[in-house]
Tab-separated table of C-alpha atoms and ligand atoms in Angstrom:
chain	number	residue	atom	x	y	z
A	687	MET	CA	-0.196	-0.024	-0.086
A	688	ILE	CA	1.246	3.561	-0.509
A	689	GLY	CA	1.296	5.861	2.212
A	690	ILE	CA	0.355	9.487	1.291
A	691	MET	CA	2.071	12.723	3.839
A	692	VAL	CA	0.248	15.796	3.555
A	693	VAL	CA	2.442	18.714	4.094
A	694	SER	CA	2.019	22.041	5.278
A	695	HIS	CA	3.194	25.485	7.595
A	696	SER	CA	0.615	24.885	9.415
A	697	ALA	CA	-0.309	21.569	12.027
A	698	ASP	CA	-3.662	22.101	12.011
A	699	ALA	CA	-4.708	22.840	7.461
A	700	ALA	CA	-2.253	19.257	7.510
A	701	LYS	CA	-4.692	17.117	9.793
A	702	GLY	CA	-7.316	18.823	8.371
A	703	ILE	CA	-6.703	18.312	4.527
A	704	ARG	CA	-5.576	14.584	5.978
A	705	ASP	CA	-8.983	14.319	7.672
A	706	ILE	CA	-10.614	15.387	4.798
A	707	ALA	CA	-8.727	12.847	2.599
A	708	ALA	CA	-8.886	10.156	4.392
A	709	GLY	CA	-12.628	10.635	4.902
A	710	MET	CA	-14.718	11.825	1.875
A	711	SER	CA	-12.586	9.341	-0.406
A	712	GLY	CA	-13.506	6.307	1.340
A	713	ALA	CA	-10.224	5.104	2.057
A	714	GLY	CA	-10.688	4.650	5.656
A	715	ASP	CA	-7.844	3.094	7.594
A	716	ASP	CA	-6.824	1.359	4.298
A	717	VAL	CA	-4.424	3.719	3.650
A	718	PRO	CA	-1.626	5.580	5.752
A	719	ILE	CA	-2.152	9.335	5.399
A	720	VAL	CA	-0.557	11.951	7.995
A	721	GLY	CA	-0.707	15.417	7.713
A	722	VAL	CA	2.207	17.310	8.835
A	723	GLY	CA	2.689	20.372	9.936
A	724	GLY	CA	4.023	23.578	11.784
A	725	ASN	CA	7.347	24.547	12.412
A	726	ASP	CA	9.628	23.367	16.238
A	727	THR	CA	7.470	24.979	18.437
A	728	GLY	CA	4.373	24.714	16.639
A	729	GLY	CA	4.093	28.142	15.004
A	730	LEU	CA	3.194	28.559	10.813
A	731	GLY	CA	6.196	26.938	9.677
A	732	VAL	CA	7.846	23.735	8.312
A	733	SER	CA	10.461	21.800	9.834
A	734	VAL	CA	12.726	19.174	7.955
A	735	GLY	CA	13.562	17.462	11.050
A	736	LYS	CA	9.396	16.837	11.636
A	737	ILE	CA	8.843	15.436	7.846
A	738	PHE	CA	12.498	12.844	8.566
A	739	ASP	CA	10.075	11.534	11.551
A	740	ALA	CA	7.576	11.195	9.616
A	741	LEU	CA	8.321	9.664	6.317
A	742	SER	CA	10.885	7.687	9.445
A	743	GLU	CA	7.760	5.789	10.912
A	744	ILE	CA	5.777	5.552	7.548
A	745	LEU	CA	8.134	4.173	5.055
A	746	PRO	CA	8.637	0.918	6.585
A	747	LYS	CA	4.742	0.609	6.681
A	748	SER	CA	4.113	0.593	3.287
A	749	ASP	CA	4.899	0.693	-0.632
A	750	GLY	CA	5.774	3.751	-0.905
A	751	VAL	CA	4.836	7.383	0.147
A	752	LEU	CA	3.402	10.676	-1.772
A	753	ILE	CA	3.944	13.543	-0.201
A	754	VAL	CA	1.516	16.588	-1.015
A	755	PRO	CA	2.860	20.069	0.063
A	756	ASP	CA	1.405	23.400	-0.015
A	757	LEU	CA	4.114	25.930	-1.205
A	758	GLY	CA	7.228	27.095	-0.848
A	759	SER	CA	9.330	26.133	2.540
A	760	SER	CA	6.976	23.041	2.645
A	761	ILE	CA	8.448	21.741	-1.005
A	762	LEU	CA	12.056	23.156	0.123
A	763	SER	CA	11.863	21.247	2.570
A	764	SER	CA	10.150	17.925	1.943
A	765	ARG	CA	13.164	17.461	-0.510
A	766	THR	CA	15.493	17.782	2.038
A	767	ALA	CA	14.149	15.509	4.303
A	768	VAL	CA	14.062	13.023	1.360
A	769	GLY	CA	17.126	13.807	0.801
A	770	LEU	CA	18.348	12.923	4.057
A	771	LEU	CA	16.889	8.961	3.675
A	772	PRO	CA	19.291	6.080	2.719
A	773	PRO	CA	18.851	6.167	-0.915
A	774	GLU	CA	16.797	2.816	-1.365
A	775	ASP	CA	14.113	4.754	0.948
A	776	ALA	CA	14.959	8.348	-0.662
A	777	ALA	CA	13.301	6.685	-4.234
A	778	ARG	CA	10.862	4.690	-2.500
A	779	VAL	CA	9.419	8.705	-1.817
A	780	ILE	CA	7.435	11.038	-5.030
A	781	ILE	CA	6.525	14.924	-3.960
A	782	SER	CA	3.264	15.539	-5.638
A	783	ASP	CA	3.003	19.441	-7.878
A	784	ALA	CA	-0.384	18.613	-7.376
A	785	PRO	CA	-2.827	21.258	-5.220
A	786	ILE	CA	-2.785	20.230	-1.673
A	787	LEU	CA	-6.123	19.112	-0.698
A	788	GLU	CA	-7.114	17.614	-3.875
A	789	GLY	CA	-3.703	16.031	-4.563
A	790	ALA	CA	-4.210	14.209	-0.971
A	791	MET	CA	-7.817	13.460	-2.063
A	792	MET	CA	-6.965	12.194	-5.299
A	793	ALA	CA	-4.203	10.213	-4.028
A	794	ALA	CA	-5.977	8.547	-0.970
A	795	VAL	CA	-8.167	7.137	-3.639
A	796	GLU	CA	-6.177	5.672	-5.752
A	797	ALA	CA	-3.646	4.744	-2.965
A	798	SER	CA	-7.164	2.757	-1.649
A	799	GLY	CA	-7.461	0.876	-4.868
A	800	GLY	CA	-3.593	-0.771	-4.144
A	801	SER	CA	-2.053	1.483	-7.362
A	802	ASP	CA	1.540	1.937	-7.124
A	803	LEU	CA	3.100	5.279	-6.405
A	804	ALA	CA	3.667	5.975	-9.494
A	805	ALA	CA	-0.239	5.750	-10.034
A	806	VAL	CA	-1.147	7.187	-7.211
A	807	ALA	CA	1.805	10.510	-8.213
A	808	ASN	CA	-0.636	10.644	-11.836
A	809	SER	CA	-3.873	10.153	-9.910
A	810	ALA	CA	-2.875	13.687	-7.908
A	811	LYS	CA	-1.221	15.604	-10.340
A	812	GLU	CA	-5.022	15.060	-12.392
A	813	ALA	CA	-6.102	16.830	-9.586
A	814	ARG	CA	-4.826	19.958	-11.308
A	815	ASP	CA	-8.209	19.897	-13.902
A	816	LEU	CA	-10.715	19.322	-11.242
A	817	GLN	CA	-13.096	22.115	-12.004
A	818	LYS	CA	-14.960	23.134	-9.340
A	819	SER	CA	-16.934	26.591	-11.720
A	820	ASP	CA	-16.427	28.602	-14.736
A	821	HIS	CA	-14.668	30.703	-13.548
B	1338	MET	CA	48.304	28.967	7.752
B	1339	ALA	CA	44.862	26.830	7.571
B	1340	PHE	CA	41.423	26.958	8.660
B	1341	THR	CA	40.789	24.600	11.873
B	1342	VAL	CA	37.557	23.301	13.711
B	1343	LYS	CA	38.463	26.162	16.379
B	1344	MET	CA	38.194	28.756	13.111
B	1345	ALA	CA	34.908	27.459	12.002
B	1346	ILE	CA	33.386	27.128	15.755
B	1347	ALA	CA	34.063	31.263	16.237
B	1348	ALA	CA	32.425	31.652	12.784
B	1349	MET	CA	29.239	30.526	13.720
B	1350	GLU	CA	29.976	32.096	16.720
B	1351	LYS	CA	30.404	35.943	14.679
B	1352	PHE	CA	27.748	34.827	12.159
B	1353	ASN	CA	25.294	33.906	15.066
B	1354	ALA	CA	26.392	37.441	16.392
B	1355	VAL	CA	25.699	39.496	13.225
B	1356	ILE	CA	22.736	37.824	12.745
B	1357	GLU	CA	21.494	39.090	15.779
B	1358	GLU	CA	22.307	42.784	14.840
B	1359	LYS	CA	21.312	42.858	11.823
B	1360	LYS	CA	17.940	41.106	12.554
B	1361	GLU	CA	15.999	44.210	11.982
B	1362	TYR	CA	17.741	45.070	8.400
B	1363	LEU	CA	17.292	41.428	6.894
B	1364	THR	CA	13.347	41.400	8.108
B	1365	ASP	CA	13.344	44.985	6.544
B	1366	LEU	CA	14.610	43.720	3.308
B	1367	ASP	CA	12.301	40.866	3.530
B	1368	SER	CA	9.395	42.741	4.076
B	1369	ALA	CA	9.831	44.679	0.707
B	1370	ILE	CA	9.578	41.150	-1.488
B	1371	GLY	CA	8.477	38.830	0.908
B	1372	ASP	CA	7.287	37.835	4.544
B	1373	ALA	CA	9.128	39.363	6.521
B	1374	ASP	CA	10.639	36.974	8.754
B	1375	HIS	CA	14.103	36.285	7.154
B	1376	GLY	CA	15.544	37.848	10.839
B	1377	ILE	CA	14.124	36.229	12.610
B	1378	ASN	CA	13.944	32.907	10.570
B	1379	MET	CA	18.268	33.126	10.337
B	1380	ASN	CA	18.035	34.849	14.300
B	1381	ARG	CA	16.133	31.623	15.664
B	1382	GLY	CA	18.612	29.300	13.878
B	1383	MET	CA	21.480	30.434	15.127
B	1384	LYS	CA	20.665	30.922	18.400
B	1385	ARG	CA	19.625	27.097	18.747
B	1386	ILE	CA	22.908	26.232	16.998
B	1387	MET	CA	25.324	27.575	19.382
B	1388	GLU	CA	23.131	26.418	21.973
B	1389	LYS	CA	23.955	22.814	20.849
B	1390	VAL	CA	27.796	23.325	19.960
B	1391	ARG	CA	29.135	25.904	22.437
B	1392	GLY	CA	31.058	23.666	24.556
B	1393	LYS	CA	30.830	20.912	22.475
B	1394	GLU	CA	34.040	19.415	21.060
B	1395	TYR	CA	34.639	18.952	17.441
B	1396	ALA	CA	37.473	15.991	16.041
B	1397	ASP	CA	36.571	17.417	12.165
B	1398	PHE	CA	34.385	19.623	10.182
B	1399	GLY	CA	31.618	17.306	9.380
B	1400	GLY	CA	30.698	16.878	12.869
B	1401	ILE	CA	30.047	20.520	13.650
B	1402	PHE	CA	28.542	21.215	10.162
B	1403	ARG	CA	26.325	18.361	10.423
B	1404	ASP	CA	25.051	19.561	14.253
B	1405	VAL	CA	24.428	22.956	12.130
B	1406	ALA	CA	22.779	22.033	9.731
B	1407	MET	CA	20.366	19.687	11.515
B	1408	THR	CA	19.880	22.590	13.741
B	1409	ILE	CA	19.014	24.973	11.226
B	1410	MET	CA	16.953	22.458	9.425
B	1411	SER	CA	14.840	21.941	12.140
B	1412	VAL	CA	14.373	24.816	13.735
B	1413	VAL	CA	14.213	27.410	10.547
B	1414	GLY	CA	10.553	27.311	9.384
B	1415	GLY	CA	11.009	29.739	5.957
B	1416	SER	CA	12.688	28.648	3.010
B	1417	ALA	CA	16.291	29.590	4.775
B	1418	GLY	CA	15.688	26.226	7.061
B	1419	PRO	CA	15.982	23.905	3.828
B	1420	LEU	CA	18.817	26.352	2.248
B	1421	TYR	CA	21.133	26.643	4.559
B	1422	GLY	CA	20.965	23.505	5.950
B	1423	THR	CA	21.494	22.099	2.403
B	1424	PHE	CA	24.603	24.273	2.416
B	1425	PHE	CA	25.883	23.660	5.358
B	1426	MET	CA	25.551	19.793	5.449
B	1427	LYS	CA	27.278	19.755	1.862
B	1428	PHE	CA	29.865	22.067	2.687
B	1429	GLY	CA	30.699	19.929	6.143
B	1430	GLN	CA	30.577	16.304	4.282
B	1431	LYS	CA	32.762	17.736	1.375
B	1432	LEU	CA	35.795	18.741	4.414
B	1433	GLY	CA	34.320	15.118	5.921
B	1434	THR	CA	37.296	14.281	8.547
B	1435	LYS	CA	39.608	16.603	7.859
B	1436	SER	CA	40.043	19.643	11.110
B	1437	GLU	CA	42.269	21.299	9.474
B	1438	ALA	CA	41.687	22.960	5.275
B	1439	SER	CA	43.653	25.225	3.152
B	1440	ALA	CA	41.521	27.749	1.156
B	1441	GLY	CA	41.281	25.920	-1.981
B	1442	GLU	CA	40.052	22.696	0.511
B	1443	MET	CA	37.368	25.595	1.950
B	1444	ALA	CA	36.824	26.368	-1.937
B	1445	ASP	CA	36.201	23.458	-2.632
B	1446	ALA	CA	33.563	22.607	0.434
B	1447	LEU	CA	31.672	25.570	0.119
B	1448	GLN	CA	31.336	25.000	-3.837
B	1449	GLU	CA	29.429	21.748	-3.262
B	1450	GLY	CA	27.377	23.960	-0.485
B	1451	LEU	CA	26.589	26.134	-3.189
B	1452	ALA	CA	25.609	23.269	-5.379
B	1453	GLY	CA	23.228	21.796	-2.637
B	1454	VAL	CA	21.350	24.692	-2.321
B	1455	MET	CA	20.977	25.241	-6.591
B	1456	SER	CA	19.931	21.824	-6.781
B	1457	LEU	CA	17.352	22.055	-3.839
B	1458	GLY	CA	16.029	25.708	-5.155
B	1459	LYS	CA	16.196	24.288	-8.871
B	1460	SER	CA	18.736	28.435	-9.035
B	1461	ALA	CA	21.544	29.847	-10.446
B	1462	PRO	CA	23.013	32.696	-10.413
B	1463	GLY	CA	21.006	35.771	-11.327
B	1464	ASP	CA	18.076	34.584	-9.799
B	1465	LYS	CA	17.986	37.601	-6.785
B	1466	THR	CA	18.423	34.663	-4.379
B	1467	MET	CA	21.547	33.608	-1.547
B	1468	VAL	CA	23.058	32.106	-4.716
B	1469	ASP	CA	24.166	35.885	-6.212
B	1470	SER	CA	26.574	36.366	-3.398
B	1471	LEU	CA	27.904	33.036	-2.734
B	1472	GLU	CA	28.515	32.082	-6.437
B	1473	PRO	CA	30.850	35.016	-6.618
B	1474	ALA	CA	32.444	34.328	-3.472
B	1475	LEU	CA	33.264	30.753	-4.141
B	1476	ARG	CA	34.772	32.385	-7.945
B	1477	ALA	CA	37.133	34.680	-5.986
B	1478	LEU	CA	38.540	32.175	-2.817
B	1479	LYS	CA	38.996	29.636	-6.056
B	1480	GLU	CA	40.766	31.883	-8.193
B	1481	SER	CA	43.129	33.158	-5.260
B	1482	ALA	CA	43.015	30.037	-3.209
B	1483	ASP	CA	47.153	29.239	-4.716
B	1484	GLY	CA	48.413	32.590	-3.290
B	1485	ASP	CA	47.762	34.591	-0.169
B	1486	GLU	CA	45.317	33.305	1.452
B	1487	ALA	CA	44.260	36.598	3.619
B	1488	ALA	CA	43.935	37.863	0.741
B	1489	ALA	CA	42.104	35.314	-0.796
B	1490	TRP	CA	39.408	35.369	2.142
B	1491	ASN	CA	39.128	39.645	1.398
B	1492	LYS	CA	38.554	38.882	-2.303
B	1493	ALA	CA	35.303	36.417	-1.672
B	1494	VAL	CA	33.953	38.919	0.955
B	1495	ALA	CA	34.534	42.149	-1.783
B	1496	GLU	CA	33.164	40.000	-4.774
B	1497	ALA	CA	30.493	39.038	-2.244
B	1498	GLU	CA	29.307	42.200	-1.512
B	1499	LYS	CA	29.317	42.726	-5.259
B	1500	GLY	CA	27.052	40.262	-5.373
B	1501	VAL	CA	24.473	41.349	-2.893
B	1502	GLU	CA	24.635	44.838	-5.136
B	1503	ALA	CA	23.700	43.524	-7.992
B	1504	THR	CA	20.495	41.819	-6.742
B	1505	ILE	CA	18.714	44.722	-6.310
B	1506	PRO	CA	17.998	45.531	-10.238
B	1507	MET	CA	17.242	41.849	-10.809
B	1508	LEU	CA	13.843	40.111	-11.441
B	1509	ALA	CA	13.413	37.608	-8.535
B	1510	ARG	CA	12.821	34.081	-10.234
B	1511	ARG	CA	12.673	31.988	-7.059
B	1512	GLY	CA	11.431	31.664	-4.149
B	1513	ARG	CA	8.535	34.221	-2.162
B	1514	SER	CA	10.037	37.379	-4.238
B	1515	SER	CA	9.320	35.938	-7.916
B	1516	TYR	CA	5.300	36.066	-7.020
B	1517	LEU	CA	5.912	39.876	-7.094
B	1518	GLY	CA	7.411	39.648	-10.802
B	1519	GLU	CA	8.637	43.412	-12.310
B	1520	ARG	CA	7.545	44.707	-8.055
B	1521	SER	CA	10.611	42.400	-6.899
B	1522	ILE	CA	12.613	44.972	-9.183
B	1523	GLY	CA	14.915	47.604	-7.161
B	1524	HIS	CA	15.135	45.746	-3.884
B	1525	GLN	CA	18.176	44.036	-2.072
B	1526	ASP	CA	17.498	39.813	-1.533
B	1527	PRO	CA	17.598	38.918	1.785
B	1528	GLY	CA	18.742	35.871	1.395
B	1529	ALA	CA	22.221	37.098	-0.270
B	1530	THR	CA	22.732	39.566	2.312
B	1531	SER	CA	22.691	37.261	5.095
B	1532	SER	CA	24.939	34.846	2.748
B	1533	LEU	CA	27.077	37.978	2.693
B	1534	TYR	CA	27.261	37.567	6.275
B	1535	LEU	CA	28.270	33.696	6.183
B	1536	ILE	CA	31.200	34.457	4.221
B	1537	SER	CA	32.937	37.559	5.976
B	1538	CYS	CA	32.523	35.842	9.608
B	1539	PHE	CA	34.375	32.811	7.489
B	1540	ARG	CA	36.705	35.168	6.419
B	1541	ASP	CA	36.892	37.095	10.421
B	1542	ALA	CA	37.608	34.089	11.859
B	1543	PHE	CA	39.800	33.377	9.454
B	1544	LEU	CA	42.277	36.456	9.968
B	1545	GLU	CA	42.060	36.616	13.725
B	1546	GLY	CA	43.238	33.278	14.100
C	319	LIG	N1	14.591	28.571	-4.367
C	319	LIG	C1	15.543	29.468	-3.999
C	319	LIG	N2	16.518	29.264	-4.441
C	319	LIG	C2	17.772	29.927	-3.692
C	319	LIG	N3	17.513	31.222	-2.373
C	319	LIG	C3	15.966	30.835	-2.218
C	319	LIG	C4	15.230	30.344	-3.173
C	319	LIG	N4	14.246	30.667	-2.246
C	319	LIG	C5	14.417	31.423	-1.140
C	319	LIG	N5	15.801	31.570	-1.426
C	319	LIG	C6	16.796	32.522	-0.522
C	319	LIG	O1	15.630	32.881	1.072
C	319	LIG	C7	15.199	33.786	1.049
C	319	LIG	C8	14.365	34.104	2.291
C	319	LIG	O2	14.499	33.712	3.173
C	319	LIG	P1	13.192	33.273	4.551
C	319	LIG	O3	12.626	34.709	4.322
C	319	LIG	O4	13.859	32.843	5.060
C	319	LIG	O5	12.525	32.347	3.922
C	319	LIG	P2	11.117	32.562	3.159
C	319	LIG	O6	10.723	33.133	1.427
C	319	LIG	O7	10.774	30.899	3.055
C	319	LIG	O8	10.406	33.617	4.193
C	319	LIG	C9	15.093	35.185	-0.101
C	319	LIG	O9	15.446	35.803	0.015
C	319	LIG	C10	16.201	34.178	-1.005
C	319	LIG	O10	17.594	34.301	-0.888
C	320	LIG	MG1	10.739	35.118	4.616
């Protein structure tokens, strides 16, 4: 099973988006989905250490992990944390270019069907084209 | 005279002090083209680094810069955390178990650190980032490393200063300031400025022996 990691500047947002993706996708507890957010003191920000620790926890329990980050330093911090992993683990992680909420949700749906990492990443990316309105 | 681990620790002390002194200035620079937190970010990171590093014994460059890198990456919530963290990590890994380094070896380490920043940030010279002061410093240090090492460090600082000034007319292409497009023109980059301080702290630590 592929795991999903939501990375946001806010711990609340990370948890909320994680909950929405887990709940609304119907993936339930089958897919390991975690939310990581906030700096080391819980304020707005991103901590490489927190992402690294979360990856180290979820990787042994899954075949691979898709990270879905929000903006800016979430992406840089995710890349940095992946770079700290042993190469064989780093090879099982992809950082998604998808919008955070839609991407996490589509990834959860795909992952719950038992798809591999490439397929999960692809579905997340397709979330870019989810149309909400004509404007 | 070689660059020693003791000098590296002194350089970090100096960097911490300069950041403390300039934190408002850096934050002002960041308020013009970013989110006004670069001084705060760096100040928080350097303080925590010094708490970790002070009083510890380090046998080699690899050890101290690993602690510096891990601390700044975990403490600094902005882009500066992973960027400086990667810089220090690669810098320290290149020097590894060495406890003394020539200006040429320091230049090689700086090159690794800079390459790490550029690959993480997908940035290049001219993008209006910290790369724009680190890259000219590296070029100067490399070119003059075989001669008088003190002069080489002075040259590196002088070129980094020019690099910082050169960021003013640049259009930002990476990081938060790139969201401003044309409006980023006319402002000095905060990260290039803090990187200049870092280079001058290395120089000062070297000159003081
Ligand atoms: N992609 C990048 N590559 C290189 N340097 C970058 C990049 N993004 C940002 N920077 C540097 O980081 C500085 C901003 O740092 P900081 O304010 O601490 O982080 P944030 O932009 O997340 O608020 C910029 O002035 C720039 O020099
Ligand atoms: Mg900022």
